C-alpha positions as a Markdown table, in Angstrom:
| # | Residue | x | y | z |
|---|---|---|---|---|
| 1 | Met | 33.1 | 90.8 | -55.5 |
| 2 | Pro | 29.7 | 92.6 | -53.8 |
| 3 | Arg | 30.0 | 95.5 | -55.9 |
| 4 | Leu | 30.4 | 93.1 | -59.0 |
| 5 | Asp | 27.4 | 91.3 | -57.9 |
| 6 | Asp | 25.3 | 94.3 | -57.2 |
| 7 | Cys | 26.6 | 96.3 | -60.8 |
| 8 | Gln | 25.8 | 93.0 | -62.2 |
| 9 | Arg | 21.7 | 92.4 | -60.5 |
| 10 | Leu | 21.6 | 96.3 | -61.6 |
| 11 | Leu | 22.4 | 95.9 | -65.5 |
| 12 | Arg | 20.4 | 92.5 | -65.4 |
| 13 | Gly | 17.4 | 94.7 | -64.2 |
| 14 | Leu | 17.8 | 97.7 | -66.7 |
| 15 | Ile | 18.4 | 95.4 | -69.7 |
| 16 | Ser | 15.5 | 93.0 | -68.9 |
| 17 | Lys | 13.2 | 96.5 | -69.2 |
| 18 | Gly | 15.3 | 97.5 | -72.6 |
| 19 | Asp | 14.0 | 101.0 | -71.1 |
| 20 | Pro | 16.6 | 103.6 | -73.4 |
| 21 | Ser | 16.1 | 106.2 | -70.9 |
| 22 | Ala | 17.9 | 104.4 | -68.1 |
| 23 | Ile | 21.4 | 104.1 | -70.7 |
| 24 | Pro | 22.9 | 106.9 | -68.0 |
| 25 | Ala | 21.9 | 104.5 | -65.0 |
| 26 | Ala | 23.9 | 101.4 | -66.6 |
| 27 | Glu | 26.7 | 103.5 | -67.1 |
| 28 | Ser | 26.7 | 105.1 | -64.1 |
| 29 | Ala | 26.6 | 101.3 | -62.4 |
| 30 | Ile | 29.4 | 100.3 | -64.1 |
| 31 | Asn | 31.6 | 103.9 | -63.8 |
| 32 | Glu | 30.4 | 103.5 | -59.5 |
| 33 | Phe | 32.0 | 99.7 | -59.7 |
| 34 | Leu | 35.1 | 100.9 | -61.6 |
| 35 | Asn | 35.4 | 104.1 | -59.3 |
| 36 | Leu | 35.3 | 101.2 | -56.2 |
| 37 | Thr | 37.0 | 98.5 | -57.7 |
| 38 | Pro | 41.0 | 98.3 | -57.2 |
| 39 | Gly | 43.0 | 98.5 | -60.7 |
| 40 | Ser | 43.9 | 94.9 | -60.6 |
| 41 | Ala | 40.9 | 93.7 | -60.7 |
| 42 | Arg | 39.1 | 96.3 | -62.6 |
| 43 | Lys | 39.7 | 94.6 | -66.3 |
| 44 | Ser | 38.4 | 90.6 | -64.7 |
| 45 | Gly | 35.1 | 92.5 | -63.5 |
| 46 | Leu | 34.7 | 94.3 | -66.6 |
| 47 | Arg | 34.9 | 91.1 | -68.6 |
| 48 | Leu | 32.4 | 89.3 | -66.2 |
| 49 | Leu | 29.6 | 91.8 | -66.8 |
| 50 | Gln | 30.5 | 91.5 | -70.4 |
| 51 | Gln | 30.0 | 88.1 | -70.6 |
| 52 | Asp | 26.4 | 88.7 | -68.3 |
| 53 | Ala | 25.5 | 91.3 | -71.0 |
| 54 | Leu | 26.5 | 89.4 | -74.0 |
| 55 | Asp | 24.8 | 86.3 | -72.1 |
| 56 | Gln | 21.6 | 88.4 | -71.8 |
| 57 | Tyr | 22.0 | 89.7 | -75.4 |
| 58 | Gly | 21.9 | 86.3 | -76.5 |
| 59 | Ala | 18.5 | 85.5 | -74.8 |
| 60 | Ala | 16.4 | 88.7 | -75.2 |
| 61 | Ala | 14.7 | 90.2 | -78.1 |
| 62 | Gly | 14.0 | 93.8 | -79.5 |
| 63 | Val | 15.0 | 96.7 | -76.8 |
| 64 | Gln | 16.2 | 94.2 | -74.4 |
| 65 | Arg | 18.7 | 93.1 | -77.3 |
| 66 | Ser | 19.4 | 96.7 | -78.3 |
| 67 | Phe | 20.0 | 97.6 | -74.3 |
| 68 | Ala | 22.0 | 95.1 | -74.0 |
| 69 | Glu | 24.4 | 95.5 | -77.0 |
| 70 | Thr | 24.6 | 99.3 | -75.5 |
| 71 | Val | 25.9 | 98.2 | -72.4 |
| 72 | Asn | 28.4 | 95.4 | -74.3 |
| 73 | Ala | 29.5 | 98.7 | -76.5 |
| 74 | Tyr | 29.9 | 100.8 | -73.3 |
| 75 | Ile | 32.1 | 98.7 | -71.7 |
| 76 | Glu | 34.5 | 97.4 | -74.8 |
| 77 | Arg | 34.9 | 101.4 | -74.3 |
| 78 | Lys | 36.2 | 101.2 | -71.1 |
| 79 | Leu | 38.2 | 97.8 | -71.4 |
| 80 | Ala | 39.9 | 100.0 | -74.2 |
| 81 | Glu | 40.2 | 102.6 | -71.2 |
| 82 | Glu | 42.1 | 100.4 | -68.7 |
């Protein structure tokens, strides 16, 4: 899934920077992924993004860890909406 790869790459970069002002960019990337993905693939794609964010959370510290946690929480909300 190219869109998934693009979103995942962007989220990884944002998490590695850990800049709290970039949270809207992370949310926008997730929303764009959802808007461009067929309904049948949304949940599985979100779960893949979530697992990647959790993997980064485990390997991160400080602001990066906090950012990954925020991304995970946003994905959780989106999964609940699906």
